[in-house]
mmCIF file of C-alpha atoms in Angstrom:
data_model
loop_
_atom_site.group_PDB
_atom_site.id
_atom_site.type_symbol
_atom_site.label_atom_id
_atom_site.label_comp_id
_atom_site.label_asym_id
_atom_site.label_seq_id
_atom_site.Cartn_x
_atom_site.Cartn_y
_atom_site.Cartn_z
ATOM 1 C CA MET A 1 83.715 121.076 40.025
ATOM 2 C CA LEU A 2 86.695 122.909 41.606
ATOM 3 C CA LYS A 3 84.300 125.319 43.343
ATOM 4 C CA ASN A 4 82.444 122.388 44.899
ATOM 5 C CA ILE A 5 85.693 120.801 46.123
ATOM 6 C CA ALA A 6 86.918 124.138 47.520
ATOM 7 C CA ALA A 7 83.573 124.663 49.278
ATOM 8 C CA LEU A 8 83.704 121.165 50.750
ATOM 9 C CA VAL A 9 87.264 121.713 52.013
ATOM 10 C CA ALA A 10 86.251 125.075 53.512
ATOM 11 C CA VAL A 11 83.300 123.500 55.319
ATOM 12 C CA ALA A 12 85.546 120.705 56.651
ATOM 13 C CA VAL A 13 88.077 123.247 57.961
ATOM 14 C CA VAL A 14 85.324 125.275 59.654
ATOM 15 C CA VAL A 15 83.907 122.118 61.267
ATOM 16 C CA VAL A 16 87.316 121.026 62.584
ATOM 17 C CA LEU A 17 88.077 124.505 63.950
ATOM 18 C CA GLY A 18 84.605 124.669 65.512
ATOM 19 C CA LEU A 19 85.104 121.310 67.203
ATOM 20 C CA ALA A 20 88.553 122.441 68.436
ATOM 21 C CA VAL A 21 87.129 125.615 69.980
ATOM 22 C CA MET A 22 84.670 123.518 72.004
ATOM 23 C CA ARG A 23 87.409 121.305 73.501
ATOM 24 C CA PRO A 24 88.496 122.018 77.112
ATOM 25 C CA ASP A 25 91.449 124.325 77.868
ATOM 26 C CA THR A 26 93.144 121.617 79.957
ATOM 27 C CA PHE A 27 93.630 117.866 79.734
ATOM 28 C CA GLN A 28 94.129 115.051 82.188
ATOM 29 C CA VAL A 29 95.166 111.455 81.638
ATOM 30 C CA GLU A 30 95.131 108.950 84.491
ATOM 31 C CA ARG A 31 95.676 105.229 84.871
ATOM 32 C CA ALA A 32 96.059 103.021 87.945
ATOM 33 C CA THR A 33 96.978 99.499 88.938
ATOM 34 C CA THR A 34 97.568 97.452 92.062
ATOM 35 C CA ILE A 35 101.082 96.161 92.681
ATOM 36 C CA LYS A 36 101.828 93.347 95.114
ATOM 37 C CA ALA A 37 104.633 95.237 96.842
ATOM 38 C CA PRO A 38 104.798 97.710 99.733
ATOM 39 C CA PRO A 39 104.402 101.436 98.956
ATOM 40 C CA GLU A 40 108.044 102.035 99.951
ATOM 41 C CA ALA A 41 109.307 99.714 97.203
ATOM 42 C CA VAL A 42 107.103 101.318 94.540
ATOM 43 C CA PHE A 43 107.986 104.825 95.724
ATOM 44 C CA ALA A 44 111.712 104.005 95.473
ATOM 45 C CA SER A 45 111.333 103.067 91.785
ATOM 46 C CA ILE A 46 109.442 106.268 90.962
ATOM 47 C CA GLN A 47 111.393 108.892 92.901
ATOM 48 C CA ASP A 48 114.752 107.788 91.448
ATOM 49 C CA PHE A 49 115.058 108.609 87.724
ATOM 50 C CA HIS A 50 118.029 106.217 87.485
ATOM 51 C CA ARG A 51 115.544 103.376 88.079
ATOM 52 C CA TRP A 52 113.083 104.452 85.361
ATOM 53 C CA SER A 53 114.963 102.447 82.723
ATOM 54 C CA ALA A 54 113.518 99.299 84.334
ATOM 55 C CA TRP A 55 109.901 100.339 83.781
ATOM 56 C CA SER A 56 109.385 103.525 81.723
ATOM 57 C CA PRO A 57 107.510 102.728 78.489
ATOM 58 C CA TRP A 58 109.544 105.312 76.573
ATOM 59 C CA GLU A 59 112.859 103.588 77.304
ATOM 60 C CA LYS A 60 111.846 100.750 74.973
ATOM 61 C CA LYS A 61 110.626 103.118 72.241
ATOM 62 C CA ASP A 62 114.151 104.514 71.826
ATOM 63 C CA PRO A 63 116.940 102.463 73.442
ATOM 64 C CA ALA A 64 119.474 104.853 71.822
ATOM 65 C CA MET A 65 117.937 107.864 73.569
ATOM 66 C CA LYS A 66 120.474 110.274 75.120
ATOM 67 C CA ARG A 67 119.826 110.658 78.843
ATOM 68 C CA THR A 68 121.157 113.124 81.396
ATOM 69 C CA HIS A 69 120.718 113.218 85.165
ATOM 70 C CA GLY A 70 121.199 116.255 87.357
ATOM 71 C CA GLY A 71 120.195 117.884 90.589
ATOM 72 C CA ALA A 72 119.575 115.594 93.545
ATOM 73 C CA ALA A 73 120.371 111.893 93.183
ATOM 74 C CA SER A 74 116.694 111.105 93.824
ATOM 75 C CA GLY A 75 113.588 112.677 95.288
ATOM 76 C CA LYS A 76 112.878 116.402 95.266
ATOM 77 C CA GLY A 77 115.259 118.230 92.956
ATOM 78 C CA ALA A 78 116.192 115.206 90.835
ATOM 79 C CA ILE A 79 116.321 116.069 87.125
ATOM 80 C CA TYR A 80 116.170 113.811 84.094
ATOM 81 C CA GLY A 81 116.631 115.025 80.532
ATOM 82 C CA TRP A 82 116.321 113.129 77.266
ATOM 83 C CA GLU A 83 116.846 113.531 73.536
ATOM 84 C CA GLY A 84 115.308 110.824 71.440
ATOM 85 C CA ASN A 85 113.649 109.785 68.238
ATOM 86 C CA GLY A 86 110.212 110.889 67.075
ATOM 87 C CA ASP A 87 108.512 108.467 69.482
ATOM 88 C CA VAL A 88 110.002 110.057 72.624
ATOM 89 C CA GLY A 89 110.993 113.581 71.559
ATOM 90 C CA THR A 90 113.144 115.865 73.697
ATOM 91 C CA GLY A 91 112.494 117.232 77.147
ATOM 92 C CA SER A 92 113.180 117.153 80.846
ATOM 93 C CA MET A 93 111.530 116.235 84.129
ATOM 94 C CA GLU A 94 112.151 117.517 87.639
ATOM 95 C CA ILE A 95 110.744 116.060 90.828
ATOM 96 C CA VAL A 96 109.170 119.017 92.613
ATOM 97 C CA GLU A 97 107.626 117.042 95.474
ATOM 98 C CA ALA A 98 108.372 113.635 96.958
ATOM 99 C CA THR A 99 106.474 112.561 100.067
ATOM 100 C CA ALA A 100 107.622 109.076 101.054
ATOM 101 C CA PRO A 101 106.065 106.626 100.444
ATOM 102 C CA SER A 102 102.846 108.058 99.045
ATOM 103 C CA HIS A 103 103.310 110.798 96.472
ATOM 104 C CA VAL A 104 105.658 112.123 93.744
ATOM 105 C CA THR A 105 104.989 115.252 91.663
ATOM 106 C CA ILE A 106 107.029 115.921 88.529
ATOM 107 C CA ARG A 107 107.288 119.006 86.347
ATOM 108 C CA LEU A 108 107.402 117.686 82.789
ATOM 109 C CA ASP A 109 108.699 119.931 79.990
ATOM 110 C CA PHE A 110 108.746 118.869 76.334
ATOM 111 C CA THR A 111 110.690 120.832 73.723
ATOM 112 C CA LYS A 112 110.319 118.486 70.715
ATOM 113 C CA PRO A 113 108.337 117.536 68.707
ATOM 114 C CA PHE A 114 106.333 120.410 70.252
ATOM 115 C CA GLU A 115 106.610 122.536 73.370
ATOM 116 C CA ALA A 116 104.459 121.487 76.313
ATOM 117 C CA HIS A 117 104.599 122.035 80.069
ATOM 118 C CA ASN A 118 102.683 119.519 82.167
ATOM 119 C CA VAL A 119 102.558 118.016 85.646
ATOM 120 C CA ALA A 120 102.783 114.279 86.309
ATOM 121 C CA GLU A 121 101.782 112.804 89.654
ATOM 122 C CA PHE A 122 102.160 109.367 91.148
ATOM 123 C CA THR A 123 100.104 108.408 94.186
ATOM 124 C CA MET A 124 100.789 105.219 96.136
ATOM 125 C CA THR A 125 98.044 103.998 98.472
ATOM 126 C CA PRO A 126 98.452 100.875 100.618
ATOM 127 C CA THR A 127 95.808 98.200 100.068
ATOM 128 C CA GLY A 128 95.280 94.722 101.444
ATOM 129 C CA GLU A 129 96.870 93.374 98.252
ATOM 130 C CA GLY A 130 99.890 95.709 98.210
ATOM 131 C CA THR A 131 99.877 99.212 96.720
ATOM 132 C CA ARG A 132 97.447 100.974 94.444
ATOM 133 C CA VAL A 133 99.497 103.186 92.113
ATOM 134 C CA SER A 134 97.870 106.039 90.230
ATOM 135 C CA TRP A 135 99.750 107.861 87.440
ATOM 136 C CA ARG A 136 98.205 111.134 86.327
ATOM 137 C CA MET A 137 99.337 113.836 83.906
ATOM 138 C CA ARG A 138 97.603 117.164 83.485
ATOM 139 C CA GLY A 139 98.302 120.385 81.677
ATOM 140 C CA PRO A 140 97.067 123.132 79.411
ATOM 141 C CA SER A 141 95.581 122.394 76.015
ATOM 142 C CA PRO A 142 96.530 125.242 73.639
ATOM 143 C CA PHE A 143 94.532 125.732 70.457
ATOM 144 C CA LEU A 144 96.863 123.691 68.214
ATOM 145 C CA ALA A 145 96.602 120.780 70.669
ATOM 146 C CA LYS A 146 92.816 121.129 70.604
ATOM 147 C CA VAL A 147 92.867 120.876 66.797
ATOM 148 C CA MET A 148 95.048 117.746 67.020
ATOM 149 C CA ASN A 149 92.733 116.296 69.679
ATOM 150 C CA VAL A 150 89.832 116.453 67.217
ATOM 151 C CA PHE A 151 91.629 113.627 65.384
ATOM 152 C CA VAL A 152 93.726 111.945 68.120
ATOM 153 C CA ASP A 153 92.425 111.647 71.675
ATOM 154 C CA MET A 154 95.128 112.503 74.242
ATOM 155 C CA ASP A 155 93.684 110.089 76.807
ATOM 156 C CA HIS A 156 93.855 107.218 74.355
ATOM 157 C CA MET A 157 97.310 108.140 73.034
ATOM 158 C CA VAL A 158 99.097 108.767 76.355
ATOM 159 C CA GLY A 159 96.911 106.390 78.348
ATOM 160 C CA ALA A 160 98.299 103.402 76.438
ATOM 161 C CA ASP A 161 101.834 104.432 77.449
ATOM 162 C CA PHE A 162 100.749 104.839 81.079
ATOM 163 C CA GLU A 163 99.198 101.369 81.026
ATOM 164 C CA ALA A 164 102.403 99.886 79.609
ATOM 165 C CA GLY A 165 104.527 101.763 82.150
ATOM 166 C CA LEU A 166 102.383 100.635 85.081
ATOM 167 C CA ALA A 167 102.550 97.030 83.832
ATOM 168 C CA ASN A 168 106.358 97.329 83.622
ATOM 169 C CA LEU A 169 106.499 98.913 87.096
ATOM 170 C CA LYS A 170 104.334 96.092 88.446
ATOM 171 C CA ALA A 171 106.607 93.438 86.892
ATOM 172 C CA ALA A 172 109.738 95.139 88.241
ATOM 173 C CA ALA A 173 108.332 95.604 91.754
ATOM 174 C CA GLU A 174 106.845 92.126 91.991
ATOM 175 C CA GLY A 175 109.778 90.337 90.303
#
């Protein structure tokens, strides 16, 4: 009986590791919405980390989160650091490119609950209805992340936060 259970566990481990090996070496998550506001107004809320408290989905997950601001006041060189609960972790962001009013690129570094180094990009495109805002994050997918992704899809997990953040940004910009 124990041999059968051990064999079953071994097969399950091999299957999970095999599935992990086949996963891509990078990931990308992207969501978009249209906001009834000019690109300049949306850009202002994104390129100023002081304004993220009005719309960032992670602000509500840990209102007691410790926040620090450094570098430039806004735009290229602005830095935002945080230390929070298990829902938000610990890390920092730096705006590495800000092209008004159409694009913001952010270097995103997590230290807890695990180390990760990603890039987040916001693109604002004028439309007849206002501004189409696209929020994209991309980065490497190391082997441990691939194993986790066998069970939890990164697009589904982070995509829900992006959707909530874009809805909050829309409400703030249109309000």
